[in-house]
């Protein structure tokens, strides 16, 4: 599964990455739920795939993620989202951002498992039984003391499955991820569980599966740094060694990404998502750092596209 990453894995990135294969499901960036029922346009803005049956152009289902701390509004908005055609509803109890936590959303709710239960129960009751309701949590907020309480709350409230990011809010995104803690959760509930956190290669995916006991995985930053990582992991699980993408394969993807953004966003800003993606790509492809430096001040889409198609290709040796 492709993880929701605010400001990063929007519908254009979802479209591009699902074209490459290996991804069975996506989750949108979160929609913040306050005390009101949001208009349909908000859901369509975050999830344009609603107009296509809740799937990407490649046919991959997209769940819409909601974030909030009040059962009633969360349930009402989940019902509207389901009516608009979402493939599923996902509830965010994992975001560690301070601004989100201060606004009664994300990981801070893990301090109160009874609230987790109330929110999940309300949402489950509000949507058609055929609409899956999934939940994403961390191991806890400050520590892991309520971890199993939260796992039990999610299961008892009727969620279809649970994604566990194997770190606490305090851990943030610092390695390691404690995959073995997920195995403890699997021993306590029958709920399907998906492992998430620090999966950067097929070998790490294999190790995560061994320690967590989970077959299903959610990938975030790893899939941005290595766009073919989902496909490589899927191939490795089937005993098939697929050839990894090279930088020459990445350049056409960057042009495709630029084109996708041109179709949806103001031309003055379409280069920004591409520059942001290069910041991820450069951690695996040294050429990404060179290209980022070359285009970071460009705003004209034509100039950016011309740079992406320039010959000879940029070489990593140019990195200072």
mmCIF file of C-alpha atoms in Angstrom:
data_model
loop_
_atom_site.group_PDB
_atom_site.id
_atom_site.type_symbol
_atom_site.label_atom_id
_atom_site.label_comp_id
_atom_site.label_asym_id
_atom_site.label_seq_id
_atom_site.Cartn_x
_atom_site.Cartn_y
_atom_site.Cartn_z
ATOM 1 C CA UNK A 1 0.000 0.000 0.000
ATOM 2 C CA UNK A 2 1.080 3.562 -0.645
ATOM 3 C CA UNK A 3 1.103 5.597 2.559
ATOM 4 C CA UNK A 4 -0.576 8.991 2.861
ATOM 5 C CA UNK A 5 2.041 11.753 3.118
ATOM 6 C CA UNK A 6 0.694 15.254 3.509
ATOM 7 C CA UNK A 7 1.703 17.522 0.661
ATOM 8 C CA UNK A 8 3.519 14.711 -1.136
ATOM 9 C CA UNK A 9 1.398 11.721 -2.155
ATOM 10 C CA UNK A 10 -1.397 13.669 -3.786
ATOM 11 C CA UNK A 11 -3.439 12.382 -6.715
ATOM 12 C CA UNK A 12 -0.701 13.130 -9.272
ATOM 13 C CA UNK A 13 1.875 11.132 -7.341
ATOM 14 C CA UNK A 14 -0.635 8.358 -6.782
ATOM 15 C CA UNK A 15 -1.340 8.225 -10.501
ATOM 16 C CA UNK A 16 2.342 8.035 -11.383
ATOM 17 C CA UNK A 17 3.412 5.459 -8.808
ATOM 18 C CA UNK A 18 0.471 3.132 -9.399
ATOM 19 C CA UNK A 19 1.337 3.094 -13.111
ATOM 20 C CA UNK A 20 4.628 1.411 -12.193
ATOM 21 C CA UNK A 21 2.935 -1.565 -10.535
ATOM 22 C CA UNK A 22 3.271 -3.273 -7.175
ATOM 23 C CA UNK A 23 0.799 -1.019 -5.328
ATOM 24 C CA UNK A 24 -2.522 -2.606 -4.400
ATOM 25 C CA UNK A 25 -4.078 0.365 -2.600
ATOM 26 C CA UNK A 26 -3.527 4.068 -1.911
ATOM 27 C CA UNK A 27 -4.669 6.317 0.924
ATOM 28 C CA UNK A 28 -5.199 10.027 0.390
ATOM 29 C CA UNK A 29 -3.632 12.835 2.357
ATOM 30 C CA UNK A 30 -5.770 13.526 5.401
ATOM 31 C CA UNK A 31 -8.858 15.704 5.325
ATOM 32 C CA UNK A 32 -9.082 17.622 8.586
ATOM 33 C CA UNK A 33 -12.516 17.293 10.175
ATOM 34 C CA UNK A 34 -13.697 19.963 12.606
ATOM 35 C CA UNK A 35 -17.252 20.378 13.782
ATOM 36 C CA UNK A 36 -18.976 20.715 10.412
ATOM 37 C CA UNK A 37 -20.028 18.587 7.496
ATOM 38 C CA UNK A 38 -17.691 19.446 4.628
ATOM 39 C CA UNK A 39 -19.017 20.140 1.115
ATOM 40 C CA UNK A 40 -18.402 17.549 -1.608
ATOM 41 C CA UNK A 41 -15.857 19.776 -3.358
ATOM 42 C CA UNK A 42 -13.410 19.306 -0.454
ATOM 43 C CA UNK A 43 -13.429 15.533 -0.874
ATOM 44 C CA UNK A 44 -13.112 15.808 -4.648
ATOM 45 C CA UNK A 45 -10.168 18.193 -4.304
ATOM 46 C CA UNK A 46 -8.219 15.780 -2.121
ATOM 47 C CA UNK A 47 -9.436 12.695 -3.959
ATOM 48 C CA UNK A 48 -10.220 13.450 -7.627
ATOM 49 C CA UNK A 49 -10.349 9.680 -8.080
ATOM 50 C CA UNK A 50 -13.874 9.844 -6.626
ATOM 51 C CA UNK A 51 -14.999 10.841 -10.115
ATOM 52 C CA UNK A 52 -13.499 7.593 -11.421
ATOM 53 C CA UNK A 53 -15.069 5.133 -9.030
ATOM 54 C CA UNK A 54 -12.537 5.764 -6.273
ATOM 55 C CA UNK A 55 -9.632 4.345 -8.275
ATOM 56 C CA UNK A 56 -6.526 5.669 -9.976
ATOM 57 C CA UNK A 57 -6.257 5.496 -13.752
ATOM 58 C CA UNK A 58 -4.413 2.190 -13.236
ATOM 59 C CA UNK A 59 -7.394 0.771 -11.353
ATOM 60 C CA UNK A 60 -5.892 0.911 -7.862
ATOM 61 C CA UNK A 61 -8.450 1.644 -5.086
ATOM 62 C CA UNK A 62 -8.014 4.853 -3.109
ATOM 63 C CA UNK A 63 -9.201 5.159 0.491
ATOM 64 C CA UNK A 64 -9.990 8.660 1.762
ATOM 65 C CA UNK A 65 -8.316 9.516 5.062
ATOM 66 C CA UNK A 66 -10.080 11.596 7.707
ATOM 67 C CA UNK A 67 -8.431 13.227 10.713
ATOM 68 C CA UNK A 68 -10.282 14.591 13.725
ATOM 69 C CA UNK A 69 -11.171 14.008 17.358
ATOM 70 C CA UNK A 70 -14.975 14.230 17.487
ATOM 71 C CA UNK A 71 -17.004 11.066 16.774
ATOM 72 C CA UNK A 72 -20.082 12.856 15.434
ATOM 73 C CA UNK A 73 -18.436 15.046 12.784
ATOM 74 C CA UNK A 74 -16.071 12.240 11.806
ATOM 75 C CA UNK A 75 -19.045 9.926 11.265
ATOM 76 C CA UNK A 76 -21.034 12.505 9.281
ATOM 77 C CA UNK A 77 -18.122 13.288 6.985
ATOM 78 C CA UNK A 78 -17.285 9.618 6.557
ATOM 79 C CA UNK A 79 -20.862 8.993 5.452
ATOM 80 C CA UNK A 80 -20.665 11.804 2.915
ATOM 81 C CA UNK A 81 -17.336 10.541 1.651
ATOM 82 C CA UNK A 82 -18.730 7.048 1.195
ATOM 83 C CA UNK A 83 -21.744 8.456 -0.642
ATOM 84 C CA UNK A 84 -19.372 10.207 -3.033
ATOM 85 C CA UNK A 85 -17.861 6.852 -3.986
ATOM 86 C CA UNK A 86 -14.771 6.367 -1.826
ATOM 87 C CA UNK A 87 -13.349 2.857 -2.067
ATOM 88 C CA UNK A 88 -12.870 2.962 1.706
ATOM 89 C CA UNK A 89 -12.489 5.276 4.691
ATOM 90 C CA UNK A 90 -9.224 5.511 6.634
ATOM 91 C CA UNK A 91 -8.928 7.147 10.065
ATOM 92 C CA UNK A 92 -5.701 8.913 11.020
ATOM 93 C CA UNK A 93 -4.475 8.403 14.578
ATOM 94 C CA UNK A 94 -0.844 8.431 13.553
ATOM 95 C CA UNK A 95 0.151 11.929 12.418
ATOM 96 C CA UNK A 96 2.909 13.227 14.747
ATOM 97 C CA UNK A 97 2.871 16.868 13.591
ATOM 98 C CA UNK A 98 2.587 19.350 16.471
ATOM 99 C CA UNK A 99 0.101 21.569 14.678
ATOM 100 C CA UNK A 100 -2.147 18.582 14.034
ATOM 101 C CA UNK A 101 -1.868 17.237 17.582
ATOM 102 C CA UNK A 102 -2.599 20.669 19.071
ATOM 103 C CA UNK A 103 -5.797 20.730 17.029
ATOM 104 C CA UNK A 104 -7.029 17.467 18.556
ATOM 105 C CA UNK A 105 -6.036 15.211 15.699
ATOM 106 C CA UNK A 106 -3.588 12.484 14.829
ATOM 107 C CA UNK A 107 -1.382 10.650 17.321
ATOM 108 C CA UNK A 108 -2.446 12.663 20.374
ATOM 109 C CA UNK A 109 -5.725 10.723 20.476
ATOM 110 C CA UNK A 110 -3.737 7.563 21.204
ATOM 111 C CA UNK A 111 -3.479 8.808 24.785
ATOM 112 C CA UNK A 112 -7.192 7.975 25.114
ATOM 113 C CA UNK A 113 -8.075 4.532 23.716
ATOM 114 C CA UNK A 114 -11.706 5.091 24.674
ATOM 115 C CA UNK A 115 -11.829 8.014 22.244
ATOM 116 C CA UNK A 116 -10.245 5.887 19.556
ATOM 117 C CA UNK A 117 -12.973 3.331 20.108
ATOM 118 C CA UNK A 118 -15.734 5.954 20.057
ATOM 119 C CA UNK A 119 -14.539 7.542 16.803
ATOM 120 C CA UNK A 120 -14.040 4.248 14.980
ATOM 121 C CA UNK A 121 -17.402 2.930 16.226
ATOM 122 C CA UNK A 122 -19.217 6.071 15.080
ATOM 123 C CA UNK A 123 -17.664 5.953 11.638
ATOM 124 C CA UNK A 124 -18.286 2.232 11.250
ATOM 125 C CA UNK A 125 -21.957 2.723 12.112
ATOM 126 C CA UNK A 126 -22.331 5.683 9.755
ATOM 127 C CA UNK A 127 -21.195 4.062 6.519
ATOM 128 C CA UNK A 128 -22.547 1.157 4.547
ATOM 129 C CA UNK A 129 -21.214 -2.201 5.803
ATOM 130 C CA UNK A 130 -19.765 -2.776 2.323
ATOM 131 C CA UNK A 131 -17.480 0.261 2.722
ATOM 132 C CA UNK A 132 -14.244 -0.735 4.484
ATOM 133 C CA UNK A 133 -13.113 1.360 7.443
ATOM 134 C CA UNK A 134 -9.386 1.123 8.124
ATOM 135 C CA UNK A 135 -7.372 2.773 10.883
ATOM 136 C CA UNK A 136 -3.772 3.921 11.126
ATOM 137 C CA UNK A 137 -1.998 4.247 14.483
ATOM 138 C CA UNK A 138 1.479 4.443 15.968
ATOM 139 C CA UNK A 139 2.821 2.463 18.911
ATOM 140 C CA UNK A 140 1.727 5.322 21.136
ATOM 141 C CA UNK A 141 2.114 9.009 21.855
ATOM 142 C CA UNK A 142 4.864 9.560 24.425
ATOM 143 C CA UNK A 143 5.423 5.840 25.043
ATOM 144 C CA UNK A 144 3.953 2.405 24.252
ATOM 145 C CA UNK A 145 1.978 1.946 27.469
ATOM 146 C CA UNK A 146 -1.443 2.182 25.748
ATOM 147 C CA UNK A 147 -0.468 0.434 22.530
ATOM 148 C CA UNK A 148 -2.419 -2.785 23.053
ATOM 149 C CA UNK A 149 -5.345 -0.840 24.499
ATOM 150 C CA UNK A 150 -5.549 1.120 21.257
ATOM 151 C CA UNK A 151 -5.225 -2.027 19.164
ATOM 152 C CA UNK A 152 -8.087 -3.612 21.114
ATOM 153 C CA UNK A 153 -10.183 -0.456 20.782
ATOM 154 C CA UNK A 154 -9.811 -0.464 16.996
ATOM 155 C CA UNK A 155 -10.708 -4.150 16.760
ATOM 156 C CA UNK A 156 -13.688 -3.899 19.110
ATOM 157 C CA UNK A 157 -15.048 -0.893 17.211
ATOM 158 C CA UNK A 158 -15.385 -2.930 14.040
ATOM 159 C CA UNK A 159 -12.564 -1.679 11.803
ATOM 160 C CA UNK A 160 -11.779 -3.810 8.771
ATOM 161 C CA UNK A 161 -8.022 -3.558 9.238
ATOM 162 C CA UNK A 162 -5.294 -1.721 11.088
ATOM 163 C CA UNK A 163 -2.089 -0.120 9.824
ATOM 164 C CA UNK A 164 0.608 0.194 12.497
ATOM 165 C CA UNK A 165 3.484 2.610 12.065
ATOM 166 C CA UNK A 166 6.008 0.899 14.303
ATOM 167 C CA UNK A 167 7.143 3.996 16.217
ATOM 168 C CA UNK A 168 5.631 6.325 18.795
ATOM 169 C CA UNK A 169 4.881 9.970 18.202
ATOM 170 C CA UNK A 170 7.969 10.812 20.267
ATOM 171 C CA UNK A 171 10.065 8.573 17.998
ATOM 172 C CA UNK A 172 8.884 10.609 14.998
ATOM 173 C CA UNK A 173 10.571 9.231 11.899
ATOM 174 C CA UNK A 174 13.898 8.369 13.502
ATOM 175 C CA UNK A 175 15.102 4.818 12.880
ATOM 176 C CA UNK A 176 14.642 2.126 13.857
ATOM 177 C CA UNK A 177 11.064 1.012 13.451
ATOM 178 C CA UNK A 178 10.068 -1.549 16.085
ATOM 179 C CA UNK A 179 8.460 -4.133 13.828
ATOM 180 C CA UNK A 180 8.510 -6.777 16.548
ATOM 181 C CA UNK A 181 5.908 -4.759 18.487
ATOM 182 C CA UNK A 182 3.465 -5.317 15.647
ATOM 183 C CA UNK A 183 3.786 -9.058 16.184
ATOM 184 C CA UNK A 184 2.610 -8.574 19.768
ATOM 185 C CA UNK A 185 -0.505 -6.821 18.472
ATOM 186 C CA UNK A 186 -1.168 -9.642 16.013
ATOM 187 C CA UNK A 187 -1.167 -12.085 18.899
ATOM 188 C CA UNK A 188 -3.945 -10.177 20.677
ATOM 189 C CA UNK A 189 -6.515 -9.544 17.917
ATOM 190 C CA UNK A 190 -7.748 -11.286 14.786
ATOM 191 C CA UNK A 191 -7.958 -8.004 12.905
ATOM 192 C CA UNK A 192 -5.849 -7.880 9.705
ATOM 193 C CA UNK A 193 -2.756 -5.746 10.394
ATOM 194 C CA UNK A 194 -0.474 -3.937 7.952
ATOM 195 C CA UNK A 195 3.112 -3.036 8.906
ATOM 196 C CA UNK A 196 4.567 0.406 8.193
ATOM 197 C CA UNK A 197 7.840 2.178 8.870
ATOM 198 C CA UNK A 198 11.500 2.086 7.688
ATOM 199 C CA UNK A 199 10.989 -0.128 4.646
ATOM 200 C CA UNK A 200 13.554 1.016 2.082
ATOM 201 C CA UNK A 201 14.444 -2.166 0.187
ATOM 202 C CA UNK A 202 13.183 -5.668 -0.611
ATOM 203 C CA UNK A 203 15.513 -7.037 2.089
ATOM 204 C CA UNK A 204 14.024 -4.711 4.690
ATOM 205 C CA UNK A 205 10.538 -5.672 3.531
ATOM 206 C CA UNK A 206 11.431 -9.320 4.079
ATOM 207 C CA UNK A 207 12.853 -8.547 7.514
ATOM 208 C CA UNK A 208 9.766 -6.518 8.441
ATOM 209 C CA UNK A 209 7.541 -9.423 7.467
ATOM 210 C CA UNK A 210 9.610 -11.816 9.549
ATOM 211 C CA UNK A 211 9.570 -9.664 12.688
ATOM 212 C CA UNK A 212 6.015 -8.350 12.433
ATOM 213 C CA UNK A 213 4.343 -11.451 11.088
ATOM 214 C CA UNK A 214 2.515 -9.259 8.553
ATOM 215 C CA UNK A 215 2.240 -10.136 4.897
ATOM 216 C CA UNK A 216 0.865 -6.728 3.964
ATOM 217 C CA UNK A 217 3.053 -3.621 4.048
ATOM 218 C CA UNK A 218 2.570 0.123 3.689
ATOM 219 C CA UNK A 219 5.350 2.117 2.034
ATOM 220 C CA UNK A 220 5.920 5.858 2.387
ATOM 221 C CA UNK A 221 9.265 7.572 1.879
ATOM 222 C CA UNK A 222 10.827 4.394 0.491
ATOM 223 C CA UNK A 223 8.444 4.457 -2.482
ATOM 224 C CA UNK A 224 9.278 8.100 -3.162
ATOM 225 C CA UNK A 225 13.041 7.515 -3.071
ATOM 226 C CA UNK A 226 12.749 4.344 -5.152
ATOM 227 C CA UNK A 227 9.571 4.546 -7.277
ATOM 228 C CA UNK A 228 9.842 0.899 -8.266
ATOM 229 C CA UNK A 229 10.225 -0.330 -4.679
ATOM 230 C CA UNK A 230 6.642 -1.676 -4.462
ATOM 231 C CA UNK A 231 7.200 -3.643 -7.666
ATOM 232 C CA UNK A 232 10.561 -4.954 -6.477
ATOM 233 C CA UNK A 233 9.079 -6.061 -3.151
ATOM 234 C CA UNK A 234 6.148 -7.754 -4.858
ATOM 235 C CA UNK A 235 8.503 -9.533 -7.251
ATOM 236 C CA UNK A 236 10.825 -10.671 -4.478
ATOM 237 C CA UNK A 237 7.877 -12.120 -2.546
ATOM 238 C CA UNK A 238 7.048 -14.223 -5.603
ATOM 239 C CA UNK A 239 10.647 -15.266 -6.180
ATOM 240 C CA UNK A 240 11.008 -13.007 -9.205
ATOM 241 C CA UNK A 241 13.973 -10.638 -9.426
ATOM 242 C CA UNK A 242 12.733 -7.631 -11.395
ATOM 243 C CA UNK A 243 15.437 -5.261 -12.735
ATOM 244 C CA UNK A 244 15.516 -2.005 -10.753
ATOM 245 C CA UNK A 245 14.961 1.351 -12.404
ATOM 246 C CA UNK A 246 18.022 3.300 -13.475
ATOM 247 C CA UNK A 247 18.376 7.086 -13.611
ATOM 248 C CA UNK A 248 17.686 6.903 -17.350
ATOM 249 C CA UNK A 249 14.324 5.353 -16.425
ATOM 250 C CA UNK A 250 13.634 8.044 -13.825
ATOM 251 C CA UNK A 251 13.976 11.003 -16.219
ATOM 252 C CA UNK A 252 10.866 10.066 -18.271
ATOM 253 C CA UNK A 253 8.970 9.625 -14.992
ATOM 254 C CA UNK A 254 9.901 13.160 -13.977
ATOM 255 C CA UNK A 255 8.580 14.475 -17.291
ATOM 256 C CA UNK A 256 5.404 12.440 -16.829
ATOM 257 C CA UNK A 257 4.993 13.848 -13.327
ATOM 258 C CA UNK A 258 5.428 17.385 -14.645
ATOM 259 C CA UNK A 259 2.745 16.734 -17.275
ATOM 260 C CA UNK A 260 0.329 15.377 -14.660
ATOM 261 C CA UNK A 261 0.807 18.475 -12.539
ATOM 262 C CA UNK A 262 0.396 20.775 -15.540
ATOM 263 C CA UNK A 263 -3.033 19.258 -16.088
ATOM 264 C CA UNK A 264 -4.176 20.040 -12.526
ATOM 265 C CA UNK A 265 -2.284 23.011 -11.086
ATOM 266 C CA UNK A 266 -1.422 26.632 -11.852
ATOM 267 C CA UNK A 267 1.549 26.736 -14.233
ATOM 268 C CA UNK A 268 3.462 29.057 -11.928
ATOM 269 C CA UNK A 269 3.645 26.351 -9.247
ATOM 270 C CA UNK A 270 3.844 23.062 -11.156
ATOM 271 C CA UNK A 271 7.604 22.823 -10.691
ATOM 272 C CA UNK A 272 7.324 22.699 -6.901
ATOM 273 C CA UNK A 273 6.052 19.106 -6.574
ATOM 274 C CA UNK A 274 8.772 17.944 -8.954
ATOM 275 C CA UNK A 275 11.485 19.715 -6.931
ATOM 276 C CA UNK A 276 10.080 18.164 -3.761
ATOM 277 C CA UNK A 277 10.199 14.705 -5.314
ATOM 278 C CA UNK A 278 13.821 15.240 -6.346
ATOM 279 C CA UNK A 279 14.669 15.824 -2.679
ATOM 280 C CA UNK A 280 13.511 12.262 -2.046
ATOM 281 C CA UNK A 281 15.011 10.766 -5.208
ATOM 282 C CA UNK A 282 18.479 12.173 -4.491
ATOM 283 C CA UNK A 283 18.822 9.929 -1.427
ATOM 284 C CA UNK A 284 18.961 6.915 -3.766
ATOM 285 C CA UNK A 285 19.935 8.439 -7.116
ATOM 286 C CA UNK A 286 22.901 10.859 -6.811
ATOM 287 C CA UNK A 287 21.904 12.411 -10.124
ATOM 288 C CA UNK A 288 18.790 13.730 -8.413
ATOM 289 C CA UNK A 289 20.889 16.130 -6.345
ATOM 290 C CA UNK A 290 22.549 17.465 -9.500
ATOM 291 C CA UNK A 291 19.229 17.954 -11.252
ATOM 292 C CA UNK A 292 17.681 19.643 -8.233
ATOM 293 C CA UNK A 293 20.474 22.220 -8.122
ATOM 294 C CA UNK A 294 20.058 22.863 -11.836
ATOM 295 C CA UNK A 295 16.321 23.532 -11.752
ATOM 296 C CA UNK A 296 15.576 24.694 -8.197
ATOM 297 C CA UNK A 297 15.170 28.334 -9.290
ATOM 298 C CA UNK A 298 13.209 27.599 -12.468
ATOM 299 C CA UNK A 299 9.479 28.275 -12.524
ATOM 300 C CA UNK A 300 8.564 28.152 -16.202
ATOM 301 C CA UNK A 301 7.259 24.649 -17.038
ATOM 302 C CA UNK A 302 8.777 24.762 -20.522
ATOM 303 C CA UNK A 303 12.215 25.560 -19.121
ATOM 304 C CA UNK A 304 11.905 22.753 -16.583
ATOM 305 C CA UNK A 305 10.825 20.280 -19.252
ATOM 306 C CA UNK A 306 13.686 21.363 -21.504
ATOM 307 C CA UNK A 307 16.155 20.716 -18.700
ATOM 308 C CA UNK A 308 14.661 17.278 -18.087
ATOM 309 C CA UNK A 309 15.199 16.374 -21.724
ATOM 310 C CA UNK A 310 18.697 17.861 -22.057
ATOM 311 C CA UNK A 311 21.551 15.707 -23.354
ATOM 312 C CA UNK A 312 23.968 14.398 -22.263
ATOM 313 C CA UNK A 313 22.384 13.201 -19.024
ATOM 314 C CA UNK A 314 23.491 14.861 -15.819
ATOM 315 C CA UNK A 315 26.163 12.884 -14.043
ATOM 316 C CA UNK A 316 26.493 12.270 -10.290
ATOM 317 C CA UNK A 317 30.163 13.211 -10.498
ATOM 318 C CA UNK A 318 29.057 16.845 -10.666
ATOM 319 C CA UNK A 319 27.936 16.710 -7.024
ATOM 320 C CA UNK A 320 30.281 18.822 -4.906
#
